[in-house]
Short mmCIF file of N, CA and C and ligand atoms in Angstrom, two decimals:
data_model
loop_
_atom_site.label_atom_id
_atom_site.label_comp_id
_atom_site.label_asym_id
_atom_site.label_seq_id
_atom_site.Cartn_x
_atom_site.Cartn_y
_atom_site.Cartn_z
N UNK A 747 -76.51 37.81 12.46
CA UNK A 747 -77.87 37.56 12.93
C UNK A 747 -78.81 37.32 11.73
N UNK A 748 -79.69 36.38 11.83
CA UNK A 748 -80.58 36.06 10.71
C UNK A 748 -81.70 37.10 10.61
N UNK A 749 -82.33 37.11 9.47
CA UNK A 749 -83.47 38.01 9.25
C UNK A 749 -84.60 37.73 10.26
N UNK A 750 -84.83 36.45 10.51
CA UNK A 750 -85.92 36.07 11.40
C UNK A 750 -85.71 36.63 12.80
N UNK A 751 -84.45 36.59 13.25
CA UNK A 751 -84.15 37.08 14.60
C UNK A 751 -84.41 38.58 14.70
N UNK A 752 -84.24 39.29 13.60
CA UNK A 752 -84.51 40.73 13.60
C UNK A 752 -86.01 41.02 13.54
N UNK A 753 -86.72 40.17 12.80
CA UNK A 753 -88.15 40.41 12.59
C UNK A 753 -88.95 40.19 13.87
N UNK A 754 -88.51 39.27 14.70
CA UNK A 754 -89.30 38.94 15.89
C UNK A 754 -89.52 40.13 16.84
N UNK A 755 -88.44 40.84 17.22
CA UNK A 755 -88.67 41.99 18.12
C UNK A 755 -89.61 43.02 17.50
N UNK A 756 -89.53 43.18 16.16
CA UNK A 756 -90.41 44.14 15.51
C UNK A 756 -91.86 43.73 15.68
N UNK A 757 -92.12 42.44 15.57
CA UNK A 757 -93.49 41.94 15.75
C UNK A 757 -93.98 42.19 17.17
N UNK A 758 -93.07 41.95 18.12
CA UNK A 758 -93.45 42.14 19.52
C UNK A 758 -93.79 43.61 19.77
N UNK A 759 -93.00 44.51 19.19
CA UNK A 759 -93.26 45.95 19.34
C UNK A 759 -94.60 46.32 18.73
N UNK A 760 -94.88 45.75 17.54
CA UNK A 760 -96.15 46.06 16.88
C UNK A 760 -97.31 45.60 17.74
N UNK A 761 -97.20 44.43 18.36
CA UNK A 761 -98.26 43.91 19.20
C UNK A 761 -98.45 44.81 20.42
N UNK A 762 -97.35 45.31 20.97
CA UNK A 762 -97.44 46.18 22.14
C UNK A 762 -98.16 47.47 21.77
N UNK A 763 -97.91 47.98 20.56
CA UNK A 763 -98.55 49.21 20.12
C UNK A 763 -100.06 49.01 20.01
N UNK A 764 -100.45 47.81 19.53
CA UNK A 764 -101.88 47.52 19.38
C UNK A 764 -102.58 47.47 20.74
N UNK A 765 -101.84 47.03 21.76
CA UNK A 765 -102.43 46.89 23.08
C UNK A 765 -102.29 48.18 23.90
N UNK A 766 -101.88 49.27 23.25
CA UNK A 766 -101.70 50.54 23.96
C UNK A 766 -103.01 50.96 24.62
N UNK A 767 -102.93 51.72 25.72
CA UNK A 767 -104.14 52.11 26.44
C UNK A 767 -105.13 52.82 25.52
N UNK A 768 -106.39 52.65 25.81
CA UNK A 768 -107.43 53.29 25.02
C UNK A 768 -107.27 54.80 25.09
N UNK A 769 -107.61 55.49 24.03
CA UNK A 769 -107.40 56.94 23.93
C UNK A 769 -108.74 57.68 23.94
N UNK A 770 -108.64 59.01 23.91
CA UNK A 770 -109.85 59.81 23.83
C UNK A 770 -110.64 59.50 22.57
N UNK A 771 -109.91 59.11 21.51
CA UNK A 771 -110.61 58.76 20.26
C UNK A 771 -111.47 57.52 20.47
N UNK A 772 -110.91 56.52 21.18
CA UNK A 772 -111.71 55.34 21.52
C UNK A 772 -112.88 55.76 22.40
N UNK A 773 -112.61 56.69 23.31
CA UNK A 773 -113.64 57.17 24.22
C UNK A 773 -114.78 57.80 23.47
N UNK A 774 -114.45 58.53 22.40
CA UNK A 774 -115.51 59.16 21.61
C UNK A 774 -116.43 58.11 20.99
N UNK A 775 -115.81 57.02 20.48
CA UNK A 775 -116.62 55.94 19.90
C UNK A 775 -117.54 55.33 20.95
N UNK A 776 -116.96 55.05 22.13
CA UNK A 776 -117.75 54.45 23.20
C UNK A 776 -118.87 55.41 23.61
N UNK A 777 -118.52 56.69 23.70
CA UNK A 777 -119.51 57.70 24.09
C UNK A 777 -120.66 57.74 23.07
N UNK A 778 -120.30 57.72 21.79
CA UNK A 778 -121.34 57.77 20.77
C UNK A 778 -122.29 56.58 20.87
N UNK A 779 -121.75 55.42 21.29
CA UNK A 779 -122.57 54.21 21.36
C UNK A 779 -123.36 54.12 22.66
N UNK A 780 -122.77 54.61 23.77
CA UNK A 780 -123.36 54.31 25.08
C UNK A 780 -123.96 55.52 25.80
N UNK A 781 -123.62 56.71 25.37
CA UNK A 781 -123.98 57.88 26.17
C UNK A 781 -124.73 58.94 25.39
N UNK A 782 -124.38 59.11 24.12
CA UNK A 782 -124.83 60.26 23.36
C UNK A 782 -126.35 60.34 23.26
N UNK A 783 -127.00 59.16 23.16
CA UNK A 783 -128.45 59.16 22.95
C UNK A 783 -129.18 59.89 24.07
N UNK A 784 -128.62 59.92 25.26
CA UNK A 784 -129.28 60.62 26.36
C UNK A 784 -128.69 62.02 26.57
N UNK A 785 -127.40 62.17 26.32
CA UNK A 785 -126.74 63.42 26.71
C UNK A 785 -126.69 64.44 25.59
N UNK A 786 -127.87 64.83 25.15
CA UNK A 786 -127.97 65.83 24.10
C UNK A 786 -128.38 67.17 24.70
N UNK A 787 -128.64 67.20 26.00
CA UNK A 787 -129.13 68.43 26.62
C UNK A 787 -130.64 68.50 26.61
N UNK A 788 -131.29 67.45 26.10
CA UNK A 788 -132.76 67.38 26.11
C UNK A 788 -133.25 66.82 27.43
N UNK A 789 -134.51 66.36 27.46
CA UNK A 789 -135.10 65.86 28.72
C UNK A 789 -134.49 64.53 29.18
N UNK A 790 -133.75 63.84 28.31
CA UNK A 790 -133.19 62.52 28.67
C UNK A 790 -131.93 62.63 29.52
N UNK A 791 -131.21 63.72 29.40
CA UNK A 791 -129.96 63.83 30.16
C UNK A 791 -129.33 65.20 29.95
N UNK A 792 -128.57 65.66 30.94
CA UNK A 792 -127.94 66.98 30.84
C UNK A 792 -126.87 67.00 29.75
N UNK A 793 -126.65 68.16 29.17
CA UNK A 793 -125.52 68.34 28.24
C UNK A 793 -124.24 68.09 29.01
N UNK A 794 -123.27 67.46 28.37
CA UNK A 794 -121.99 67.20 29.03
C UNK A 794 -120.89 68.13 28.53
N UNK A 795 -121.28 69.20 27.84
CA UNK A 795 -120.28 70.18 27.38
C UNK A 795 -119.62 70.81 28.59
N UNK A 796 -118.31 70.76 28.65
CA UNK A 796 -117.56 71.38 29.74
C UNK A 796 -117.75 70.69 31.08
N UNK A 797 -118.21 69.43 31.06
CA UNK A 797 -118.53 68.76 32.33
C UNK A 797 -117.28 68.55 33.20
N UNK A 798 -116.12 68.28 32.57
CA UNK A 798 -114.91 68.07 33.36
C UNK A 798 -114.53 69.35 34.08
N UNK A 799 -114.50 69.31 35.39
CA UNK A 799 -114.18 70.49 36.19
C UNK A 799 -115.40 71.29 36.61
N UNK A 800 -116.55 70.99 36.01
CA UNK A 800 -117.76 71.74 36.36
C UNK A 800 -118.32 71.25 37.70
N UNK A 801 -119.12 72.09 38.32
CA UNK A 801 -119.80 71.70 39.55
C UNK A 801 -120.78 70.57 39.22
N UNK A 802 -120.87 69.59 40.11
CA UNK A 802 -121.78 68.47 39.90
C UNK A 802 -123.22 68.99 39.83
N UNK A 803 -123.98 68.50 38.86
CA UNK A 803 -125.40 68.84 38.68
C UNK A 803 -125.62 70.35 38.55
N UNK A 804 -124.86 70.99 37.68
CA UNK A 804 -124.96 72.46 37.56
C UNK A 804 -125.56 72.91 36.22
N UNK A 805 -126.00 71.96 35.39
CA UNK A 805 -126.61 72.35 34.12
C UNK A 805 -128.10 72.60 34.31
N UNK A 806 -128.71 73.17 33.26
CA UNK A 806 -130.15 73.40 33.27
C UNK A 806 -130.82 72.06 32.98
N UNK A 807 -131.05 71.28 34.03
CA UNK A 807 -131.61 69.94 33.86
C UNK A 807 -132.33 69.54 35.15
N UNK A 808 -133.38 68.72 35.03
CA UNK A 808 -134.13 68.26 36.20
C UNK A 808 -133.40 67.08 36.85
N UNK A 809 -132.32 67.41 37.57
CA UNK A 809 -131.51 66.37 38.21
C UNK A 809 -132.30 65.69 39.33
N UNK A 810 -131.86 64.49 39.69
CA UNK A 810 -132.39 63.81 40.87
C UNK A 810 -131.91 64.58 42.11
N UNK A 811 -132.69 64.52 43.19
CA UNK A 811 -132.22 65.12 44.46
C UNK A 811 -130.87 64.52 44.87
N UNK A 812 -130.66 63.25 44.55
CA UNK A 812 -129.42 62.56 44.94
C UNK A 812 -128.20 63.24 44.31
N UNK A 813 -128.28 63.54 43.03
CA UNK A 813 -127.12 64.14 42.37
C UNK A 813 -126.97 65.60 42.78
N UNK A 814 -128.13 66.27 42.94
CA UNK A 814 -128.08 67.69 43.36
C UNK A 814 -127.44 67.83 44.72
N UNK A 815 -127.60 66.80 45.57
CA UNK A 815 -127.08 66.87 46.93
C UNK A 815 -125.57 66.65 46.98
N UNK A 816 -124.98 66.16 45.87
CA UNK A 816 -123.53 65.91 45.87
C UNK A 816 -122.76 67.23 45.85
N UNK A 817 -121.78 67.31 46.72
CA UNK A 817 -120.90 68.49 46.74
C UNK A 817 -119.75 68.26 45.75
N UNK A 818 -119.12 69.34 45.35
CA UNK A 818 -117.88 69.19 44.60
C UNK A 818 -118.03 69.31 43.10
N UNK A 819 -116.94 69.04 42.43
CA UNK A 819 -116.88 69.20 40.98
C UNK A 819 -116.57 67.85 40.32
N UNK A 820 -116.75 67.83 39.01
CA UNK A 820 -116.45 66.61 38.25
C UNK A 820 -114.96 66.53 37.96
N UNK A 821 -114.22 66.13 38.98
CA UNK A 821 -112.80 65.82 38.77
C UNK A 821 -112.74 64.49 38.00
N UNK A 822 -111.59 64.19 37.40
CA UNK A 822 -111.46 62.88 36.75
C UNK A 822 -111.80 61.73 37.72
N UNK A 823 -111.40 61.86 38.98
CA UNK A 823 -111.66 60.79 39.95
C UNK A 823 -113.16 60.65 40.20
N UNK A 824 -113.87 61.78 40.30
CA UNK A 824 -115.32 61.71 40.52
C UNK A 824 -116.04 61.14 39.29
N UNK A 825 -115.60 61.55 38.12
CA UNK A 825 -116.20 61.00 36.89
C UNK A 825 -115.99 59.49 36.84
N UNK A 826 -114.78 59.07 37.20
CA UNK A 826 -114.46 57.65 37.19
C UNK A 826 -115.36 56.89 38.16
N UNK A 827 -115.50 57.42 39.37
CA UNK A 827 -116.30 56.74 40.39
C UNK A 827 -117.78 56.70 39.98
N UNK A 828 -118.27 57.80 39.43
CA UNK A 828 -119.68 57.87 39.00
C UNK A 828 -119.95 56.87 37.89
N UNK A 829 -119.05 56.83 36.90
CA UNK A 829 -119.29 55.94 35.76
C UNK A 829 -119.08 54.47 36.13
N UNK A 830 -118.23 54.23 37.12
CA UNK A 830 -118.01 52.85 37.55
C UNK A 830 -119.27 52.31 38.24
N UNK A 831 -119.88 53.12 39.08
CA UNK A 831 -121.05 52.67 39.85
C UNK A 831 -121.90 53.88 40.22
N UNK A 832 -122.73 54.36 39.28
CA UNK A 832 -123.49 55.60 39.51
C UNK A 832 -124.32 55.55 40.79
N UNK A 833 -124.98 54.41 41.03
CA UNK A 833 -125.88 54.34 42.18
C UNK A 833 -125.12 54.21 43.50
N UNK A 834 -123.83 53.87 43.43
CA UNK A 834 -123.00 53.87 44.65
C UNK A 834 -122.47 55.28 44.90
N UNK A 835 -122.13 55.99 43.82
CA UNK A 835 -121.61 57.35 43.93
C UNK A 835 -122.70 58.30 44.42
N UNK A 836 -123.90 58.13 43.89
CA UNK A 836 -125.03 59.00 44.26
C UNK A 836 -126.28 58.15 44.36
N UNK A 837 -126.48 57.48 45.50
CA UNK A 837 -127.64 56.60 45.64
C UNK A 837 -128.93 57.36 45.35
N UNK A 838 -129.69 56.86 44.39
CA UNK A 838 -130.93 57.53 43.99
C UNK A 838 -130.78 58.29 42.69
N UNK A 839 -129.59 58.24 42.08
CA UNK A 839 -129.41 58.96 40.82
C UNK A 839 -130.31 58.38 39.73
N UNK A 840 -130.66 59.24 38.78
CA UNK A 840 -131.49 58.82 37.66
C UNK A 840 -130.65 58.17 36.57
N UNK A 841 -129.34 58.27 36.67
CA UNK A 841 -128.51 57.63 35.64
C UNK A 841 -128.09 56.24 36.10
N UNK A 842 -128.52 55.25 35.35
CA UNK A 842 -128.30 53.85 35.74
C UNK A 842 -127.18 53.21 34.93
N UNK A 843 -126.76 53.87 33.86
CA UNK A 843 -125.75 53.29 32.97
C UNK A 843 -124.40 53.31 33.68
N UNK A 844 -123.70 52.18 33.70
CA UNK A 844 -122.36 52.16 34.26
C UNK A 844 -121.38 51.63 33.21
N UNK A 845 -120.10 51.90 33.44
CA UNK A 845 -119.05 51.41 32.55
C UNK A 845 -118.07 50.61 33.40
N UNK A 846 -118.32 49.32 33.58
CA UNK A 846 -117.50 48.53 34.50
C UNK A 846 -116.06 48.34 34.03
N UNK A 847 -115.82 48.36 32.72
CA UNK A 847 -114.46 48.08 32.22
C UNK A 847 -113.54 49.28 32.44
N UNK A 848 -112.43 49.06 33.18
CA UNK A 848 -111.53 50.15 33.57
C UNK A 848 -110.98 50.93 32.38
N UNK A 849 -110.55 50.20 31.34
CA UNK A 849 -109.95 50.87 30.18
C UNK A 849 -110.97 51.69 29.42
N UNK A 850 -112.15 51.13 29.24
CA UNK A 850 -113.20 51.87 28.52
C UNK A 850 -113.57 53.12 29.30
N UNK A 851 -113.65 52.98 30.61
CA UNK A 851 -114.04 54.11 31.45
C UNK A 851 -112.99 55.21 31.36
N UNK A 852 -111.72 54.82 31.42
CA UNK A 852 -110.64 55.81 31.33
C UNK A 852 -110.71 56.54 29.99
N UNK A 853 -111.00 55.79 28.92
CA UNK A 853 -111.08 56.40 27.59
C UNK A 853 -112.26 57.38 27.53
N UNK A 854 -113.38 56.99 28.12
CA UNK A 854 -114.56 57.87 28.10
C UNK A 854 -114.27 59.14 28.90
N UNK A 855 -113.64 58.99 30.07
CA UNK A 855 -113.31 60.17 30.88
C UNK A 855 -112.37 61.09 30.11
N UNK A 856 -111.38 60.52 29.42
CA UNK A 856 -110.48 61.34 28.59
C UNK A 856 -111.27 62.09 27.52
N UNK A 857 -112.24 61.42 26.94
CA UNK A 857 -113.05 62.08 25.91
C UNK A 857 -113.91 63.19 26.53
N UNK A 858 -114.48 62.92 27.71
CA UNK A 858 -115.32 63.94 28.36
C UNK A 858 -114.53 65.23 28.59
N UNK A 859 -113.22 65.08 28.88
CA UNK A 859 -112.38 66.27 29.12
C UNK A 859 -112.27 67.14 27.87
N UNK A 860 -112.52 66.56 26.70
CA UNK A 860 -112.38 67.32 25.46
C UNK A 860 -113.68 68.05 25.10
N UNK A 861 -114.78 67.76 25.80
CA UNK A 861 -116.07 68.37 25.46
C UNK A 861 -116.14 69.79 26.02
N UNK A 862 -116.18 70.77 25.13
CA UNK A 862 -116.19 72.16 25.59
C UNK A 862 -117.59 72.75 25.40
C1 HEC B 2024 -130.53 56.41 29.59
C2 HEC B 2024 -130.00 57.76 29.53
C3 HEC B 2024 -128.52 57.98 29.89
C4 HEC B 2024 -127.44 57.33 29.35
C5 HEC B 2024 -127.41 56.25 28.29
C6 HEC B 2024 -126.28 57.93 29.97
N1 HEC B 2024 -126.66 58.89 30.87
FE1 HEC B 2024 -125.42 60.09 31.96
N2 HEC B 2024 -127.03 60.93 32.87
C7 HEC B 2024 -128.34 60.64 32.59
C8 HEC B 2024 -129.20 61.35 33.50
C9 HEC B 2024 -130.72 61.29 33.55
C10 HEC B 2024 -128.34 62.11 34.33
C11 HEC B 2024 -128.75 62.96 35.54
C12 HEC B 2024 -128.72 62.01 36.72
C13 HEC B 2024 -129.37 62.53 37.99
O1 HEC B 2024 -129.96 63.63 37.98
O2 HEC B 2024 -129.29 61.80 38.99
C14 HEC B 2024 -126.98 61.84 33.90
C15 HEC B 2024 -125.85 62.44 34.45
C16 HEC B 2024 -124.57 62.28 33.98
C17 HEC B 2024 -123.43 63.01 34.42
C18 HEC B 2024 -123.42 64.15 35.45
C19 HEC B 2024 -123.73 65.44 34.71
C20 HEC B 2024 -123.83 66.71 35.56
O3 HEC B 2024 -124.24 67.74 34.99
O4 HEC B 2024 -123.55 66.69 36.77
C21 HEC B 2024 -122.35 62.54 33.72
C22 HEC B 2024 -120.91 62.99 33.83
C23 HEC B 2024 -122.85 61.51 32.84
N3 HEC B 2024 -124.21 61.37 33.01
C24 HEC B 2024 -122.08 60.78 31.97
C25 HEC B 2024 -122.54 59.74 31.16
C26 HEC B 2024 -121.68 58.91 30.35
C27 HEC B 2024 -120.19 59.08 30.19
C28 HEC B 2024 -122.50 57.98 29.75
C29 HEC B 2024 -122.09 56.84 28.84
C30 HEC B 2024 -121.22 55.86 29.41
C31 HEC B 2024 -123.87 58.26 30.16
N4 HEC B 2024 -123.84 59.32 31.02
C32 HEC B 2024 -124.97 57.56 29.72
C33 HEC B 2024 -128.81 59.80 31.60
C34 HEC B 2024 -128.02 58.95 30.84
#
């Protein structure tokens, strides 16, 4: 077998590794760019420390009646639905930012799970 024939599969593998699903590390970058400015625990947005698994709208924050009325906890599925379309998940919510891209959203949700 020639050298070239051996090199080709290696290239394909390298390309596959580059296209690997976004990780929590990517999520952190996205979070820093798109979310952090509001989610400091100040008047702009509730702290997201420990948000994964927490009761919806349970921080010390002036939530909208819409979000306060939501039952349940922030499961990964609820976080995904909220970030995909906040105003569909909780019509009347004060958070208007959405993350339409599936991979970016998954990475952000993975990162949110790491916030303690
Ligand atoms: C412009 C400010 C702003 C930005 C940017 C923002 N948010 Fe929010 N977020 C809010 C506000 C305000 C609320 C409370 C919404 C309500 O009361 O209806 C909220 C609520 C939330 C909640 C629910 C928290 C709880 O305690 O129940 C999550 C989760 C969340 N945001 C995640 C994110 C993520 C992830 C991003 C980035 C993709 C983001 N937010 C970007 C303002 C913002």
